[in-house]
Amino acid sequence: TTEPLLILTVLSASSPVDLFVLPGQAFDRTGRRLGRGGGYYDTFLMRYQELAKEKGWSQPLLVALSYSVQILEEGIIPVNSTDVPIDALVTSSGIIPISPAASERV
């Protein structure tokens, strides 16, 4: 198979993953993430979220590390139906919870 070993390992896990730290070039405070345009992380995240749902696991918290200059105003980052939003941003100023899950768990 052409999938990286880490993806195969995570997707065949026997216990849940609690947290994914995601890369990005830019973010906003509604959970939008601008990657490199390949959709690889979004595809992986959708597959893992489906797996977690099938197994009755809690969904992982999706967090991105960001410099303040990477946080843009709402509406600037383009999104489509396959984009998976992040739950929280971690900056040098602190944690910015975005989703209700992040507000409960952070």
Coordinates of N, CA and C in Angstrom, one line a residue:
T1 N 0.8 -1.2 0.0 CA 0.0 0.0 0.0 C 0.9 1.3 0.0
T2 N 0.3 2.4 -0.4 CA 1.1 3.6 -0.5 C 0.9 4.5 0.7
E3 N 0.0 4.1 1.6 CA -0.2 5.0 2.8 C 1.0 4.9 3.7
P4 N 1.3 6.0 4.3 CA 2.4 6.0 5.3 C 2.1 5.0 6.4
L5 N 3.1 4.4 7.0 CA 3.0 3.5 8.1 C 2.2 4.1 9.3
L6 N 2.5 5.3 9.6 CA 1.8 5.9 10.8 C 0.3 5.9 10.6
I7 N -0.2 6.3 9.4 CA -1.6 6.3 9.1 C -2.2 4.9 9.2
L8 N -1.5 3.9 8.7 CA -2.0 2.5 8.8 C -2.0 2.1 10.3
T9 N -1.0 2.5 11.0 CA -1.0 2.1 12.5 C -2.1 2.7 13.2
V10 N -2.3 4.0 13.0 CA -3.4 4.7 13.7 C -4.8 4.1 13.3
L11 N -5.0 3.9 12.0 CA -6.3 3.4 11.6 C -6.5 1.9 12.0
S12 N -5.5 1.2 12.4 CA -5.7 -0.2 12.9 C -5.5 -0.2 14.4
A13 N -5.6 0.9 15.1 CA -5.4 0.9 16.5 C -6.5 0.2 17.3
S14 N -6.1 -0.4 18.4 CA -7.1 -1.0 19.3 C -7.6 -0.2 20.4
S15 N -7.1 1.0 20.5 CA -7.5 2.0 21.5 C -7.5 3.4 20.9
P16 N -8.4 4.3 21.4 CA -8.5 5.6 20.7 C -7.3 6.5 20.9
V17 N -7.2 7.5 20.0 CA -6.3 8.6 20.0 C -7.0 9.7 20.6
D18 N -6.5 10.4 21.6 CA -7.2 11.5 22.3 C -6.9 12.9 21.6
L19 N -5.8 13.0 20.9 CA -5.4 14.3 20.4 C -4.6 14.2 19.2
F20 N -4.9 15.0 18.2 CA -4.1 15.2 17.0 C -3.6 16.6 16.9
V21 N -2.3 16.8 16.7 CA -1.7 18.1 16.5 C -1.5 18.3 15.0
L22 N -2.2 19.3 14.4 CA -2.2 19.4 13.0 C -1.4 20.6 12.5
P23 N -0.8 20.5 11.3 CA -0.1 21.6 10.8 C -1.0 22.5 10.0
G24 N -0.5 23.7 9.6 CA -1.3 24.6 8.8 C -0.5 25.8 8.5
Q25 N -0.9 26.5 7.5 CA -0.2 27.7 7.1 C -0.9 28.9 7.7
A26 N -2.3 28.8 7.9 CA -3.1 29.8 8.4 C -4.3 29.2 9.1
F27 N -4.9 30.0 10.0 CA -6.1 29.5 10.7 C -7.0 30.7 11.0
D28 N -8.3 30.4 11.4 CA -9.1 31.4 11.9 C -9.8 30.9 13.1
R29 N -10.5 31.8 13.8 CA -11.1 31.5 15.1 C -12.4 30.7 15.0
T30 N -12.8 30.3 13.8 CA -13.9 29.4 13.6 C -13.5 28.0 13.3
G31 N -12.2 27.7 13.3 CA -11.7 26.4 13.1 C -11.2 26.0 11.7
R32 N -11.2 27.0 10.8 CA -10.7 26.8 9.5 C -9.2 26.7 9.5
R33 N -8.7 25.8 8.7 CA -7.3 25.6 8.6 C -6.8 25.6 7.1
L34 N -5.8 26.3 6.8 CA -5.3 26.3 5.5 C -4.0 25.5 5.4
G35 N -4.1 24.4 4.7 CA -3.0 23.5 4.6 C -2.2 23.8 3.3
R36 N -1.7 22.7 2.7 CA -1.0 22.8 1.5 C -1.8 22.5 0.2
G37 N -3.1 22.2 0.5 CA -4.0 22.0 -0.7 C -4.1 20.6 -1.1
G38 N -3.5 19.6 -0.5 CA -3.6 18.2 -0.9 C -4.8 17.5 -0.3
G39 N -5.3 18.0 0.8 CA -6.4 17.3 1.5 C -6.0 16.1 2.3
Y40 N -4.7 15.8 2.4 CA -4.2 14.6 3.0 C -4.7 14.4 4.5
Y41 N -4.5 15.5 5.3 CA -4.9 15.5 6.7 C -6.4 15.4 6.8
D42 N -7.1 16.1 6.0 CA -8.6 16.0 6.1 C -9.1 14.6 5.7
T43 N -8.5 14.0 4.7 CA -8.9 12.6 4.4 C -8.6 11.7 5.5
F44 N -7.4 11.8 6.1 CA -7.0 10.9 7.2 C -8.0 11.2 8.4
L45 N -8.2 12.4 8.7 CA -9.1 12.8 9.9 C -10.5 12.2 9.7
M46 N -11.0 12.3 8.5 CA -12.4 11.8 8.2 C -12.4 10.3 8.4
R47 N -11.4 9.6 7.9 CA -11.3 8.2 8.1 C -11.2 7.8 9.6
Y48 N -10.3 8.5 10.3 CA -10.2 8.2 11.8 C -11.5 8.5 12.5
Q49 N -12.2 9.6 12.2 CA -13.4 10.0 12.9 C -14.5 8.9 12.6
E50 N -14.5 8.3 11.4 CA -15.4 7.2 11.1 C -15.1 6.0 11.9
L51 N -13.8 5.7 12.0 CA -13.4 4.6 12.8 C -13.8 4.7 14.3
A52 N -13.5 5.9 14.8 CA -13.9 6.2 16.2 C -15.4 6.0 16.4
K53 N -16.2 6.5 15.5 CA -17.6 6.4 15.6 C -18.0 4.9 15.6
E54 N -17.4 4.1 14.7 CA -17.7 2.7 14.6 C -17.4 1.9 15.9
K55 N -16.3 2.3 16.5 CA -15.8 1.6 17.7 C -16.4 2.2 19.0
G56 N -17.2 3.3 18.9 CA -17.8 3.9 20.1 C -16.8 4.7 20.9
W57 N -15.7 5.2 20.3 CA -14.7 6.0 21.0 C -15.1 7.4 20.9
S58 N -14.5 8.2 21.9 CA -14.7 9.6 21.8 C -13.8 10.2 20.6
Q59 N -14.3 11.2 20.1 CA -13.6 11.8 19.0 C -12.4 12.5 19.5
P60 N -11.3 12.5 18.8 CA -10.0 13.2 19.2 C -10.2 14.7 19.1
L61 N -9.5 15.3 20.0 CA -9.4 16.8 19.9 C -8.4 17.2 18.8
L62 N -8.8 18.0 17.9 CA -7.9 18.5 16.8 C -7.4 19.9 17.1
V63 N -6.1 19.9 17.3 CA -5.4 21.1 17.8 C -4.3 21.5 16.8
A64 N -4.2 22.8 16.6 CA -3.1 23.4 15.8 C -2.3 24.3 16.6
L65 N -1.0 24.3 16.4 CA 0.0 25.3 17.0 C 0.1 26.4 16.0
S66 N 0.1 27.6 16.5 CA 0.0 28.8 15.6 C 0.7 30.0 16.2
Y67 N 1.4 30.7 15.3 CA 1.9 32.1 15.7 C 0.7 33.0 15.5
S68 N 0.7 34.1 16.2 CA -0.4 35.1 16.0 C -0.6 35.6 14.6
V69 N 0.5 35.7 13.9 CA 0.4 36.2 12.5 C -0.3 35.2 11.6
Q70 N -0.4 34.0 12.0 CA -1.1 32.9 11.2 C -2.6 32.9 11.4
I71 N -3.1 33.7 12.4 CA -4.5 33.7 12.6 C -5.2 34.8 11.9
L72 N -6.0 34.4 10.9 CA -6.6 35.4 10.0 C -8.1 35.7 10.4
E73 N -8.6 36.8 9.8 CA -10.0 37.1 10.1 C -10.9 36.0 9.4
E74 N -12.1 35.9 10.0 CA -13.1 34.9 9.5 C -13.4 35.2 8.0
G75 N -13.6 34.2 7.3 CA -14.0 34.3 5.9 C -12.9 34.4 4.9
I76 N -11.7 34.6 5.3 CA -10.6 34.7 4.4 C -10.1 33.3 3.9
I77 N -10.1 32.3 4.8 CA -9.6 31.0 4.4 C -10.7 30.3 3.7
P78 N -10.5 29.8 2.5 CA -11.5 29.1 1.7 C -11.7 27.7 2.3
V79 N -12.9 27.2 2.3 CA -13.2 25.9 2.8 C -14.1 25.2 1.8
N80 N -14.1 23.8 1.8 CA -15.0 23.1 1.1 C -15.6 22.0 2.0
S81 N -16.5 21.1 1.4 CA -17.2 20.1 2.2 C -16.3 19.1 2.8
T82 N -15.1 18.9 2.3 CA -14.2 17.9 2.9 C -13.2 18.4 3.9
D83 N -13.2 19.7 4.2 CA -12.3 20.3 5.2 C -12.8 19.9 6.6
V84 N -11.9 19.5 7.4 CA -12.2 19.1 8.8 C -11.8 20.3 9.7
P85 N -12.7 20.9 10.4 CA -12.2 22.1 11.2 C -11.5 21.6 12.5
I86 N -10.6 22.5 13.0 CA -9.9 22.2 14.2 C -10.7 22.6 15.4
D87 N -10.4 22.0 16.6 CA -11.1 22.3 17.8 C -10.5 23.4 18.6
A88 N -9.2 23.6 18.5 CA -8.5 24.6 19.3 C -7.2 25.1 18.6
L89 N -6.8 26.3 18.9 CA -5.5 26.8 18.5 C -4.7 27.0 19.8
V90 N -3.4 26.7 19.7 CA -2.5 26.9 20.8 C -1.5 28.0 20.3
T91 N -1.4 29.1 20.9 CA -0.5 30.2 20.6 C 0.4 30.5 21.8
S92 N 1.3 31.4 21.5 CA 2.2 31.8 22.6 C 1.4 32.6 23.7
S93 N 0.2 33.1 23.3 CA -0.6 33.8 24.3 C -1.6 32.9 25.1
G94 N -1.7 31.7 24.6 CA -2.6 30.7 25.3 C -3.4 29.9 24.4
I95 N -4.4 29.2 24.9 CA -5.2 28.3 24.1 C -6.5 29.1 23.7
I96 N -6.8 28.9 22.4 CA -8.1 29.5 21.9 C -9.0 28.3 21.6
P97 N -10.0 28.0 22.5 CA -10.9 26.9 22.2 C -11.9 27.4 21.1
I98 N -12.2 26.5 20.2 CA -13.1 26.9 19.1 C -14.4 26.1 19.2
S99 N -14.3 24.8 19.3 CA -15.5 23.9 19.4 C -15.9 23.7 20.8
P100 N -17.2 23.3 21.0 CA -17.6 22.9 22.3 C -16.8 21.8 23.0
A101 N -16.3 20.9 22.2 CA -15.4 19.8 22.7 C -14.2 20.4 23.3
A102 N -13.6 21.4 22.7 CA -12.4 22.0 23.2 C -12.7 22.8 24.4
S103 N -13.8 23.5 24.5 CA -14.2 24.3 25.7 C -14.4 23.4 26.9
E104 N -14.9 22.1 26.7 CA -15.1 21.2 27.7 C -13.8 20.5 28.2
R105 N -12.9 20.3 27.2 CA -11.7 19.5 27.5 C -10.4 20.3 27.8
V106 N -10.4 21.6 27.5 CA -9.2 22.4 27.7 C -9.3 23.1 29.1

